[in-house]
Amino acid sequence: MSVLIDRSTRLLVQGLGGAGRFHTDRCIAYGTEVVAATHPIRAGESETFEGETDPGGVPGRPDRYRVEVPIFATVRDAVRETGANASMIFVPAPFAADAIMEAANAGLDLIVAITEHIPVLDMVRVKRYLEGKGSRLVGPNCPGVITPHQCKIGIMPGYIHREGRVGVVSRSGTLTYEAVHQLSQNGLGQTTAIGIGGDPVHGTTFVDALEMFERDPKTEGVILIGEIGGSAEEEAATWIAENMSKPVAALIAGTSAPPGKRMGHAGAIISGGEGTAREKISALEAAGVVIAPTPTDMGEAMLDALRRAGKV
Amino acid sequence: MGEEYRVRLHEYQSKELLKRYGIRVPLGRMAHTVEEAVQAVRPLMEGSGNPVVVVKAQIHAGGRGKGRFAEHPDLPGVNVVLEGRAGGIKAAEERVRELSKRMLGSTLKTAQTGAEGKQVNRLYIEQGVDIDRELYISVVLDRAAGCNLVMASTEGGTDIEEVAAEAPEKILREFIDPAVGLLPFQTHALSWKLGFRGESYRNGCRLITSLAHAAEGLDSDLVEINPLVVTGTGEVVALDGKVSVDDNALFRHKDLLDLRDLSEGDPAEIEASKYDLSFIKLEGSIGCLVNGAGLAMATMDTIKHVGGEPANFLDVGGGATTENVTAAFKIITRDPNVRGIFVNIFGGIMRCDVIARGIVEAVRQVGLEVPLVARLEGTNVELGKQIIDESGLNLISALDMKDGAKKIVELAR
């Protein structure tokens, strides 16, 4: 078991530019079933991907892969012809909001938006548009989602992941890799790792991810990686205190950040004393979450949380 | 972001933008020099019929009214000139001359500038306004709700954070549904609760509607008027104005790029933006070169955790080339406070060999006078390590982030 994606996932790629093409290739090498792409000008053509199979990906495949991905004009066409049920979006920022809404309109179950620098008011409209529709959005401005040895949708290095027991959810890309790497090293492994992205208005939240991991029978514990700004970590703490039966560990980045400065992520800004690392850490601690004092201690904090729950 | 280095607006620029949306602002003129400031007085006094003018320092920081100049500890950043009442234009001009001489080129320190303050290079000379009441109003992004929010209060002129802490019931809120925009019943409710009555009720409604349009039209994550004043005759005027624009939306607001005041930004931060580097200068002694915003923040945290102080936040991003990395390295080493450099890379999209080549190239170009600890992990890590080993440079490698932070803090002592 896992959450969001597994071997049955059929992926559509929106935006086959340089980055889109490169990462689609890496996803195929990992073993992801890429069934379609959309491109307004190249519709009717197909894109060939071939190379050496990523040995860290889906097991039991030949050493080399060669895949012809058909290109469609619209997401609706692609879904009708190929049965795609998930999308990965690399469309440039000015057009990315439209791409997300097109995917939702076509009824895809999962939309993973990798694109960064989408205007925040575009995301406000997207969020409203998604209400009442069956699609789940992850991102934007995120590394994506991976279920080790089953399916990789996104830009994360596949080979650091190991199938295992811990759900990972994070606002930061590179810190997700850091956590995953430590969980692979200490043998805990991951069920699914979800990068929810660093933008102030985004799809899947910490609470959404925690709910999914709580329901997933294979996930034994969750590591949550948050950062300064906003109140998503505080909301997660409240949900954990009220609903979570599984142990949770967390890291909050930005304890040393000066207020009022934007630390790369648009979401990472402390304004008016709200969203400081200290506030977030104490809210999580009060909910019984084990806090990693530095990023190097994330794997250890997860072990500690599992130990306290009698699971190690 | 390269060319599209972030736009921050002065008060006078914000007001000019608000005016485009039908919001009333006082008459005013921007001045770079003492002469320009003096020349602004006559048209303002004649145009407004008000003998009072105000001289306001224009810097990218709030709290100017309460701020004081380093060179003139008794002089605030905003000065009301009353001399025109008795002495007419001549007397007002003389007072403005005297004030501008002291303000221009001096350093204003406010609660938001930090201890070093900011040099004042522009003044805004504005007509006086006859104030009956002072209100607060803003349109701001509410992240939890995922939409814009109109926030208003009858407690104008003070920090909204103070009102929120002391009298939260005095803050009015109306969410803007992006599907339909701010609706008339919401504007009516706000106007009424802000105490607008009779003729001024309509002026209040108009102002609120205009402000919501401005926030949407300008792709703003904050439009704030504090104070919004009601005059003796029931007019509604924006006495101050702050517009903060979403940098990611600049592709559809090219005109706003012309409003950038690059003299306000930190030169290193502007240089960094040319190379797509996200850089913020800090006060410490350990230079950081990291990929990813979260990891960059976490690296600073770790340095602090082991007893050091970071000299900067620097995210080279996912698409950096050897040239970008070289530029990053040069920006870090230019800071005289830097006594050690910590390179912390977890290669995902960013490949370790690209970082390694960038560092080796930069050291060849500018030399290396401080210790450097590198921690590389992730994509192409072996190749990256090999490049550093073969370069013959004296770089120290680290096992993990904490180990690296400890080593560099130790070496920089």
XYZ file of C-alpha atoms in Angstrom:
725
model
C 0.000 0.000 0.000
C 0.930 3.623 -0.409
C -0.881 6.879 -0.935
C -1.727 8.843 -4.085
C 0.305 6.818 -6.599
C 1.335 3.221 -7.243
C 2.007 0.830 -10.131
C -1.456 1.386 -11.572
C -0.887 5.138 -12.053
C -1.080 6.239 -15.698
C 0.702 9.534 -16.141
C 0.086 12.420 -18.513
C 2.715 15.158 -18.900
C 1.632 18.745 -19.579
C 4.538 20.800 -20.875
C 7.262 18.939 -22.768
C 9.832 21.745 -22.807
C 13.462 21.247 -21.776
C 12.829 20.534 -18.103
C 9.608 18.675 -18.817
C 11.286 16.376 -21.314
C 14.302 15.723 -19.069
C 12.248 14.802 -16.031
C 9.687 12.789 -17.990
C 12.621 10.693 -19.158
C 13.824 10.255 -15.578
C 10.312 9.196 -14.483
C 10.131 6.601 -17.279
C 13.592 5.333 -16.386
C 12.319 4.887 -12.824
C 9.418 2.823 -14.126
C 6.528 5.280 -14.137
C 3.876 4.479 -16.741
C 3.872 7.641 -18.891
C 0.986 7.263 -21.345
C 0.482 10.704 -22.889
C 1.658 14.282 -23.194
C -0.017 17.488 -24.279
C 1.539 20.184 -26.425
C -0.450 22.753 -28.393
C 1.807 22.704 -31.474
C 3.109 19.145 -31.533
C -0.283 17.423 -31.220
C -0.449 14.296 -33.344
C 3.262 13.600 -33.030
C 4.881 11.393 -30.438
C 7.990 11.738 -28.311
C 10.411 8.851 -27.952
C 12.175 8.190 -24.684
C 14.903 5.586 -24.440
C 17.840 4.792 -22.235
C 19.081 2.714 -19.350
C 16.589 1.603 -16.733
C 17.079 3.198 -13.296
C 18.054 0.195 -11.111
C 16.575 1.936 -8.030
C 13.137 2.099 -9.613
C 10.427 -0.448 -10.337
C 12.044 -3.931 -10.098
C 11.908 -6.731 -12.662
C 12.291 -4.626 -15.815
C 14.723 -5.040 -18.720
C 18.000 -3.082 -18.582
C 16.868 -0.633 -21.247
C 13.599 1.126 -22.010
C 12.092 2.583 -25.178
C 8.743 4.359 -24.888
C 6.759 6.268 -27.494
C 4.562 8.847 -25.792
C 1.702 10.167 -27.953
C 1.154 13.938 -27.872
C -2.359 15.388 -27.758
C -3.759 18.904 -28.212
C -5.905 18.806 -25.096
C -5.957 16.968 -21.789
C -9.495 15.770 -22.523
C -8.311 14.054 -25.706
C -5.371 12.508 -23.901
C -7.567 11.118 -21.122
C -10.122 9.724 -23.562
C -7.495 8.019 -25.723
C -5.121 6.706 -23.060
C -7.001 6.463 -19.767
C -4.463 8.717 -18.029
C -5.426 9.310 -14.376
C -2.648 11.599 -13.176
C -0.852 14.613 -14.596
C 2.575 16.143 -14.094
C 2.748 19.830 -15.046
C 5.857 21.641 -16.316
C 3.965 24.332 -18.233
C 5.659 27.780 -17.800
C 4.339 29.927 -14.936
C 2.199 32.360 -16.981
C 0.143 29.435 -18.348
C 0.428 26.941 -15.504
C -2.781 27.886 -13.685
C -4.739 27.254 -16.860
C -3.010 23.895 -17.282
C -4.019 22.853 -13.750
C -7.639 23.824 -14.375
C -7.645 22.003 -17.714
C -6.452 18.845 -15.958
C -9.145 19.195 -13.294
C -11.776 19.809 -15.936
C -10.750 16.589 -17.687
C -11.336 14.700 -14.455
C -7.814 13.552 -13.556
C -7.553 12.099 -10.045
C -4.162 13.612 -9.303
C -2.457 16.758 -10.604
C 1.171 17.332 -9.653
C 2.280 20.879 -10.514
C 6.064 21.215 -10.555
C 6.114 24.741 -12.082
C 7.416 27.506 -9.829
C 6.720 31.265 -9.833
C 2.971 30.999 -10.533
C 1.308 34.323 -9.562
C -0.469 33.937 -6.247
C -3.783 35.355 -7.526
C -3.734 32.707 -10.268
C -3.476 30.073 -7.545
C -6.347 31.731 -5.648
C -8.515 31.207 -8.737
C -7.245 27.642 -9.206
C -8.058 26.742 -5.629
C -11.604 28.064 -6.053
C -11.992 26.253 -9.385
C -10.951 22.931 -7.841
C -13.668 23.134 -5.175
C -16.226 20.395 -5.673
C -14.161 18.699 -8.381
C -12.699 15.258 -7.833
C -9.069 16.183 -8.567
C -6.354 16.396 -5.962
C -3.652 19.000 -6.637
C -0.124 18.617 -5.253
C 2.016 21.773 -5.492
C 2.736 23.989 -7.298
C 6.435 24.743 -6.825
C 7.081 21.262 -5.472
C 9.352 18.267 -6.189
C 6.367 15.948 -6.698
C 5.266 12.585 -5.285
C 7.059 9.241 -5.174
C 6.116 5.760 -4.012
C 9.462 3.934 -3.937
C 9.904 1.130 -6.480
C 6.406 1.791 -7.874
C 5.927 5.239 -9.331
C 7.746 8.568 -9.437
C 6.004 11.773 -10.503
C 8.346 14.720 -10.193
C 11.931 15.875 -10.131
C 13.324 14.075 -7.072
C 16.386 11.826 -7.466
C 14.747 8.394 -7.518
C 17.710 6.357 -6.323
C 17.764 7.749 -2.749
C 14.333 6.213 -1.987
C 13.698 2.822 -0.360
C 10.348 1.119 0.125
C 9.482 1.193 3.801
C 7.337 2.346 6.677
C 7.378 6.148 6.857
C 5.226 8.730 5.085
C 7.078 11.940 4.206
C 5.389 15.303 3.683
C 7.308 18.516 3.112
C 7.100 22.149 2.006
C 10.705 22.076 0.782
C 12.218 20.031 -2.051
C 15.813 19.580 -0.975
C 14.835 18.992 2.650
C 12.563 16.178 1.460
C 15.596 14.553 -0.181
C 17.540 15.068 3.029
C 14.808 13.305 5.072
C 14.348 10.511 2.528
C 18.087 9.887 2.401
C 18.294 9.536 6.187
C 15.254 7.231 6.306
C 16.829 5.046 3.609
C 20.153 4.989 5.500
C 18.631 4.004 8.842
C 16.476 1.300 7.281
C 13.034 2.774 7.901
C 12.351 3.586 4.251
C 9.312 5.409 2.886
C 5.761 4.487 1.934
C 5.209 7.630 -0.114
C 6.981 11.015 -0.104
C 4.880 14.067 -0.936
C 6.345 17.511 -1.614
C 3.456 19.931 -1.125
C 5.456 22.954 -2.290
C 6.592 26.267 -0.907
C 3.925 28.606 -2.295
C 1.498 30.453 -0.017
C -1.585 29.115 -1.854
C -1.286 25.473 -2.863
C -3.290 22.281 -3.309
C -2.632 19.423 -0.896
C -1.948 20.618 2.658
C -0.115 19.020 5.565
C -3.490 18.029 7.034
C -4.577 16.364 3.755
C -1.340 14.376 3.645
C -1.553 13.403 7.332
C -5.108 12.151 6.776
C -3.969 9.983 3.856
C -1.032 8.551 5.819
C -3.243 7.910 8.859
C -5.578 5.830 6.663
C -2.795 3.982 4.818
C -2.235 0.627 6.594
C 1.398 0.378 5.558
C 2.445 3.782 6.876
C 3.599 3.394 10.495
C 4.759 6.929 11.119
C 5.035 10.283 9.389
C 7.763 12.874 9.122
C 6.602 16.413 8.469
C 9.003 19.067 7.193
C 7.737 22.592 7.606
C 9.193 26.050 7.512
C 8.523 29.578 8.733
C 5.583 31.596 7.424
C 1.844 30.962 7.376
C 0.027 28.702 9.829
C -0.054 25.322 8.054
C 2.175 23.667 10.695
C -0.050 24.934 13.516
C -3.105 23.536 11.697
C -1.259 20.235 11.279
C -0.495 20.217 15.018
C -4.171 20.661 15.873
C -5.160 17.843 13.519
C -2.470 15.535 14.905
C -3.589 16.155 18.486
C -7.199 15.342 17.629
C -6.960 12.599 15.003
C -3.552 11.037 14.524
C -2.894 7.605 16.009
C 0.512 7.176 14.328
C 3.744 8.738 15.597
C 4.921 11.935 13.917
C 8.358 13.571 13.768
C 9.008 17.043 12.367
C 11.597 19.571 11.329
C 10.856 23.283 11.058
C 13.308 25.214 8.882
C 13.949 28.884 9.503
C 14.711 29.134 13.231
C 17.507 31.561 12.327
C 15.601 33.605 9.726
C 15.245 37.350 10.320
C 11.626 38.589 10.220
C 10.272 40.371 7.142
C 12.734 38.791 4.709
C 11.638 36.379 2.051
C 13.804 33.274 2.222
C 13.533 32.021 -1.344
C 10.105 30.462 -1.056
C 7.372 33.047 -1.318
C 5.720 31.224 1.540
C 8.722 31.545 3.823
C 8.357 34.978 5.289
C 7.584 35.926 8.840
C 5.215 38.847 8.964
C 4.046 40.645 12.051
C 5.334 37.974 14.401
C 3.154 35.307 12.807
C 4.563 32.019 11.578
C 7.824 31.924 13.528
C 9.685 28.650 13.920
C 9.344 28.860 17.705
C 5.521 29.055 17.532
C 5.345 26.149 15.119
C 7.715 23.971 17.148
C 5.821 24.505 20.381
C 2.465 23.788 18.700
C 3.840 20.520 17.280
C 5.519 19.532 20.535
C 2.259 20.091 22.395
C 0.643 17.634 19.939
C 3.235 14.987 20.861
C 5.392 15.384 17.758
C 9.125 14.628 18.093
C 11.123 17.615 16.813
C 14.428 17.161 14.974
C 16.770 19.883 16.318
C 18.691 20.059 13.024
C 18.042 18.615 9.553
C 20.752 15.996 10.155
C 18.620 14.578 12.990
C 15.446 13.915 10.995
C 15.991 10.157 10.616
C 16.862 9.854 14.292
C 13.786 11.878 15.328
C 11.578 9.507 13.308
C 13.204 6.474 14.951
C 12.658 8.098 18.320
C 8.969 8.768 17.561
C 8.460 5.160 16.433
C 10.297 3.882 19.528
C 8.073 5.899 21.845
C 5.051 4.370 20.108
C 6.515 0.897 20.622
C 6.912 0.314 16.920
C 10.669 -0.230 16.842
C 14.446 36.203 -11.889
C 17.192 38.058 -13.686
C 15.926 41.316 -15.181
C 12.759 41.027 -13.230
C 14.385 41.857 -9.929
C 11.682 42.352 -7.364
C 9.675 45.548 -7.421
C 9.274 47.495 -4.215
C 7.397 50.754 -4.303
C 7.793 54.055 -2.514
C 4.781 55.733 -0.943
C 4.471 58.261 -3.756
C 4.538 55.473 -6.373
C 1.937 53.439 -4.495
C -0.327 56.480 -4.327
C 0.087 57.121 -8.038
C -1.061 53.525 -8.694
C -4.003 53.811 -6.272
C -5.047 57.017 -8.018
C -5.368 55.080 -11.286
C -8.070 53.006 -9.602
C -10.056 56.062 -8.553
C -8.757 56.358 -5.010
C -8.377 59.948 -3.801
C -4.862 60.865 -2.716
C -3.532 64.287 -1.635
C -1.696 66.422 -4.187
C 2.006 65.772 -4.008
C 5.357 65.998 -5.774
C 8.461 63.862 -5.499
C 11.777 65.679 -5.052
C 15.347 64.429 -5.504
C 16.916 67.760 -4.546
C 16.355 70.661 -2.183
C 15.422 72.913 -5.113
C 12.797 70.478 -6.389
C 11.343 70.260 -2.893
C 11.105 74.045 -2.595
C 9.578 74.370 -6.040
C 6.839 71.890 -5.111
C 5.419 74.159 -2.401
C 3.691 76.818 -4.526
C 1.709 74.485 -6.842
C 0.657 72.366 -3.875
C -0.545 75.306 -1.787
C -2.280 76.935 -4.734
C -3.712 73.697 -6.054
C -5.149 72.530 -2.756
C -5.977 75.842 -1.118
C -4.445 74.395 2.037
C -1.544 76.369 3.547
C -0.102 73.273 5.204
C 2.395 71.008 3.410
C 4.074 67.825 4.595
C 7.638 66.695 3.836
C 7.977 62.905 3.849
C 11.132 60.812 3.499
C 10.753 58.092 0.829
C 12.520 54.866 1.760
C 11.535 51.221 1.428
C 10.594 50.794 5.071
C 7.637 51.630 7.248
C 7.481 53.487 10.554
C 8.865 56.697 9.008
C 6.716 59.034 11.125
C 8.189 57.634 14.326
C 11.662 57.174 12.819
C 14.543 59.602 13.473
C 17.637 60.589 11.478
C 21.019 59.358 12.619
C 22.534 62.790 11.853
C 19.621 64.730 13.430
C 18.291 62.715 16.364
C 15.356 65.112 16.915
C 14.162 65.077 13.294
C 11.402 62.626 12.315
C 11.000 61.099 8.848
C 7.713 62.953 8.284
C 7.425 66.703 8.988
C 4.368 68.930 8.874
C 5.095 72.484 7.707
C 2.694 74.961 9.336
C 4.649 78.149 8.517
C 2.488 78.768 5.435
C -0.542 79.561 7.599
C 0.846 82.837 8.875
C 3.680 83.547 6.457
C 2.239 82.310 3.155
C 4.125 80.554 0.395
C 7.506 82.224 1.067
C 7.587 81.120 4.693
C 6.515 77.584 3.776
C 9.206 77.401 1.083
C 11.900 78.482 3.533
C 10.869 75.852 6.056
C 10.757 73.152 3.336
C 14.241 74.245 2.198
C 15.584 73.907 5.714
C 13.954 70.501 6.249
C 15.023 69.051 2.878
C 18.629 70.096 3.439
C 18.678 68.098 6.640
C 16.674 65.109 5.353
C 18.185 64.459 1.905
C 21.312 62.352 2.072
C 20.817 61.641 5.779
C 20.119 58.255 7.307
C 16.657 57.496 8.611
C 16.303 54.827 11.259
C 12.868 53.310 11.819
C 11.551 50.197 13.526
C 11.809 48.436 10.140
C 15.181 49.618 8.810
C 17.358 47.928 11.399
C 20.108 49.709 13.306
C 22.010 50.842 10.206
C 19.029 52.828 8.851
C 18.480 53.862 5.237
C 19.782 56.840 3.333
C 17.040 59.205 2.163
C 17.427 60.085 -1.523
C 13.868 61.105 -2.317
C 11.323 63.291 -0.571
C 7.612 63.524 -1.157
C 6.112 66.970 -0.646
C 2.399 66.743 -0.099
C -0.525 69.051 0.590
C -1.932 69.152 4.104
C -5.287 67.475 4.693
C -7.961 68.524 7.160
C -8.533 65.326 9.146
C -11.787 64.453 10.861
C -11.271 60.694 11.381
C -8.456 58.203 10.721
C -9.258 54.665 9.551
C -7.353 51.572 8.451
C -8.049 49.499 5.360
C -6.139 46.883 3.394
C -6.562 44.022 0.973
C -4.222 41.215 1.918
C -3.703 37.601 0.939
C -5.101 35.207 3.556
C -3.005 32.090 3.099
C -5.167 29.828 5.233
C -8.324 30.766 3.320
C -6.440 30.836 0.018
C -7.938 34.142 -1.112
C -7.726 37.888 -0.623
C -9.265 39.502 2.403
C -10.409 43.067 3.023
C -9.319 44.107 6.478
C -10.556 47.378 7.954
C -10.674 49.144 11.279
C -11.771 52.423 12.783
C -8.417 52.492 14.581
C -6.409 54.172 11.823
C -2.910 55.529 12.166
C -1.637 52.756 14.443
C -0.102 49.429 13.455
C -2.823 46.937 12.600
C -0.785 44.306 14.467
C -1.257 46.374 17.637
C -5.006 46.607 17.063
C -5.136 42.861 16.414
C -3.366 42.203 19.703
C -5.249 44.683 21.888
C -8.724 44.977 20.386
C -9.255 42.161 17.866
C -13.014 42.862 17.787
C -12.236 46.201 16.132
C -10.914 44.506 12.998
C -13.493 43.994 10.254
C -12.950 41.222 7.713
C -14.568 40.364 4.387
C -13.169 37.586 2.180
C -13.071 38.158 -1.574
C -14.422 35.142 -3.454
C -12.295 35.023 -6.618
C -15.241 33.680 -8.600
C -17.373 36.797 -8.108
C -15.122 39.450 -6.552
C -15.997 41.639 -3.584
C -19.789 41.852 -3.554
C -21.852 45.017 -2.949
C -23.325 43.710 0.329
C -19.787 43.260 1.646
C -18.776 46.813 0.708
C -21.986 48.127 2.293
C -21.317 46.256 5.497
C -17.738 47.530 5.687
C -18.687 51.119 4.878
C -21.401 51.123 7.508
C -19.260 49.531 10.208
C -16.446 51.985 9.478
C -18.896 54.705 10.489
C -19.563 56.224 7.080
C -22.957 57.948 7.062
C -24.909 60.129 4.671
C -22.957 61.390 1.673
C -19.696 59.950 2.950
C -21.281 56.446 3.085
C -21.177 56.377 -0.690
C -17.600 57.668 -0.719
C -16.695 54.857 1.660
C -18.281 52.208 -0.572
C -16.515 53.613 -3.619
C -13.141 53.575 -1.870
C -13.547 49.953 -0.730
C -14.582 48.792 -4.210
C -11.673 50.659 -5.803
C -9.218 49.148 -3.366
C -10.391 45.605 -4.174
C -10.039 46.384 -7.888
C -6.542 47.766 -7.322
C -5.433 44.635 -5.467
C -6.635 42.424 -8.283
C -5.529 44.662 -11.137
C -2.031 45.135 -9.726
C -1.563 41.474 -8.698
C -0.861 42.751 -5.264
C -0.420 40.605 -2.154
C -0.897 43.681 0.016
C -2.544 47.033 -0.617
C -2.727 49.041 2.567
C -3.973 52.524 3.391
C -3.113 53.600 6.909
C -4.386 56.064 7.698
C -7.339 56.427 5.420
C -8.769 59.764 6.438
C -12.218 61.250 6.373
C -12.024 65.017 5.938
C -14.281 67.636 7.527
C -16.331 67.666 4.337
C -16.778 63.872 4.246
C -14.192 63.180 1.555
C -12.266 59.899 1.853
C -8.543 60.330 1.201
C -5.579 57.941 1.313
C -3.069 59.787 3.499
C -0.539 56.958 3.218
C -0.370 54.118 0.716
C 1.512 50.870 0.446
C 1.308 48.556 -2.541
C 3.263 45.313 -2.511
C 3.341 43.557 -5.871
C 3.640 39.803 -6.420
C 7.035 39.403 -8.138
C 5.763 36.307 -9.947
C 3.111 38.366 -11.740
C 5.512 40.954 -13.161
C 5.335 39.339 -16.596
C 1.920 40.986 -16.980
C 2.945 44.286 -15.361
C 6.021 45.295 -17.319
C 5.267 48.978 -16.601
C 5.918 48.396 -12.903
C 9.528 47.421 -13.620
C 10.239 51.097 -14.363
C 9.261 51.994 -10.798
C 12.139 50.046 -9.246
C 14.508 52.160 -7.169
C 17.724 50.159 -7.365
C 19.534 52.615 -5.065
C 17.390 51.121 -2.283
C 18.393 47.497 -2.740
C 21.498 45.839 -1.382
C 24.008 45.831 -4.300
C 24.951 42.198 -3.659
C 21.276 41.171 -3.708
C 20.757 42.963 -7.025
C 23.921 41.405 -8.477
C 22.711 37.977 -7.313
C 19.339 38.406 -8.990
C 21.094 38.843 -12.338
C 22.368 35.279 -11.996
C 19.049 33.826 -10.812
C 20.439 33.458 -7.313
C 18.240 34.016 -4.319
C 20.524 35.891 -1.921
C 19.989 37.754 1.332
C 22.836 39.351 3.215
C 22.994 38.694 6.933
C 25.310 39.815 9.729
C 27.351 36.682 10.496
C 30.721 35.305 9.344
C 29.912 31.970 7.653
C 29.130 32.288 3.951
C 26.610 29.709 2.707
C 26.155 28.296 -0.789
C 23.202 25.925 -0.921
C 20.671 24.522 -3.399
C 17.004 24.858 -2.469
C 15.350 27.470 -0.274
C 14.387 25.037 2.475
C 17.852 23.519 2.630
C 19.411 27.007 2.570
C 17.339 28.040 5.568
C 18.065 24.763 7.323
C 21.791 25.267 6.689
C 21.653 28.656 8.403
C 19.764 27.061 11.292
C 22.405 24.347 11.616
C 25.280 26.862 11.608
C 23.534 28.736 14.393
C 22.815 25.482 16.224
C 26.535 24.662 16.400
C 27.456 28.154 17.583
C 28.168 30.098 14.374
C 26.399 32.935 12.575
C 25.467 32.763 8.870
C 26.687 35.638 6.670
C 23.975 35.084 4.094
C 21.101 33.079 2.728
C 21.964 31.823 -0.753
C 19.933 29.448 -2.882
C 21.529 28.679 -6.253
C 18.261 27.093 -7.379
C 17.682 23.958 -9.371
C 18.738 25.140 -12.811
C 22.081 26.732 -11.957
C 24.994 26.525 -14.379
C 28.698 26.602 -13.596
C 28.580 30.334 -14.364
C 25.805 30.936 -11.793
C 27.725 29.033 -9.147
C 30.889 31.017 -9.913
C 28.915 34.258 -9.535
C 27.467 33.032 -6.241
C 30.914 32.243 -4.944
C 32.199 35.692 -5.902
C 29.289 37.431 -4.163
C 29.956 35.479 -0.974
C 33.709 36.110 -0.911
C 33.227 39.846 -1.535
C 31.668 40.232 1.925
C 34.551 41.248 4.264
C 32.780 39.655 7.253
C 33.029 36.187 5.723
C 35.612 34.069 7.542
C 34.618 30.683 6.201
C 32.415 29.205 3.466
C 30.068 26.257 3.736
C 28.868 24.645 0.517
C 25.901 22.377 1.202
C 24.360 20.604 -1.764
C 21.786 17.856 -1.993
C 21.681 17.249 -5.715
C 18.272 16.587 -7.165
C 17.834 18.563 -10.336
C 21.045 20.317 -9.360
C 23.948 18.027 -10.123
C 26.903 17.886 -7.749
C 29.414 17.997 -10.628
C 28.008 21.356 -11.796
C 28.457 22.785 -8.310
C 31.953 21.331 -8.030
C 33.007 22.810 -11.394
C 31.567 26.188 -10.390
C 33.522 26.240 -7.157
C 36.784 25.153 -8.745
C 36.342 27.749 -11.506
C 35.523 30.523 -9.023
C 38.512 29.726 -6.813
C 40.750 29.843 -9.896
C 39.360 33.255 -10.782
C 39.208 34.985 -7.402
C 41.323 32.843 -5.112
C 40.343 31.515 -1.726
C 41.534 33.250 1.420
C 39.174 31.616 3.903
C 38.541 27.955 4.721
C 35.890 26.144 2.691
C 33.937 23.083 3.760
C 31.906 21.258 1.126
C 29.209 18.721 1.756
C 27.915 17.117 -1.427
C 25.156 14.524 -1.601
C 22.742 13.330 -4.262
C 22.875 13.319 -8.053
C 26.407 12.775 -9.461
C 27.977 13.044 -6.015
C 30.956 10.814 -6.900
C 31.768 12.883 -9.969
C 31.488 16.079 -7.916
C 33.869 14.783 -5.256
C 36.286 13.629 -7.930
C 36.349 17.086 -9.540
C 37.146 18.684 -6.183
C 39.809 16.089 -5.338
C 41.524 16.458 -8.717
C 41.491 20.264 -8.548
C 44.176 20.162 -5.858
C 42.385 22.930 -3.974
C 42.438 22.902 -0.220
C 38.792 22.105 0.400
C 37.544 20.172 3.414
C 34.766 17.682 2.870
C 32.019 16.855 5.345
C 30.022 13.714 6.113
C 26.696 15.440 6.558
C 25.206 18.871 7.158
C 25.867 19.030 10.887
C 29.405 17.720 10.519
C 30.061 20.353 7.841
C 28.597 23.144 9.936
C 30.741 22.147 12.937
C 33.892 22.019 10.838
C 33.416 25.413 9.220
C 32.428 27.150 12.468
C 35.538 25.689 14.100
C 37.814 26.727 11.221
C 36.395 30.258 11.034
C 37.152 31.007 14.683
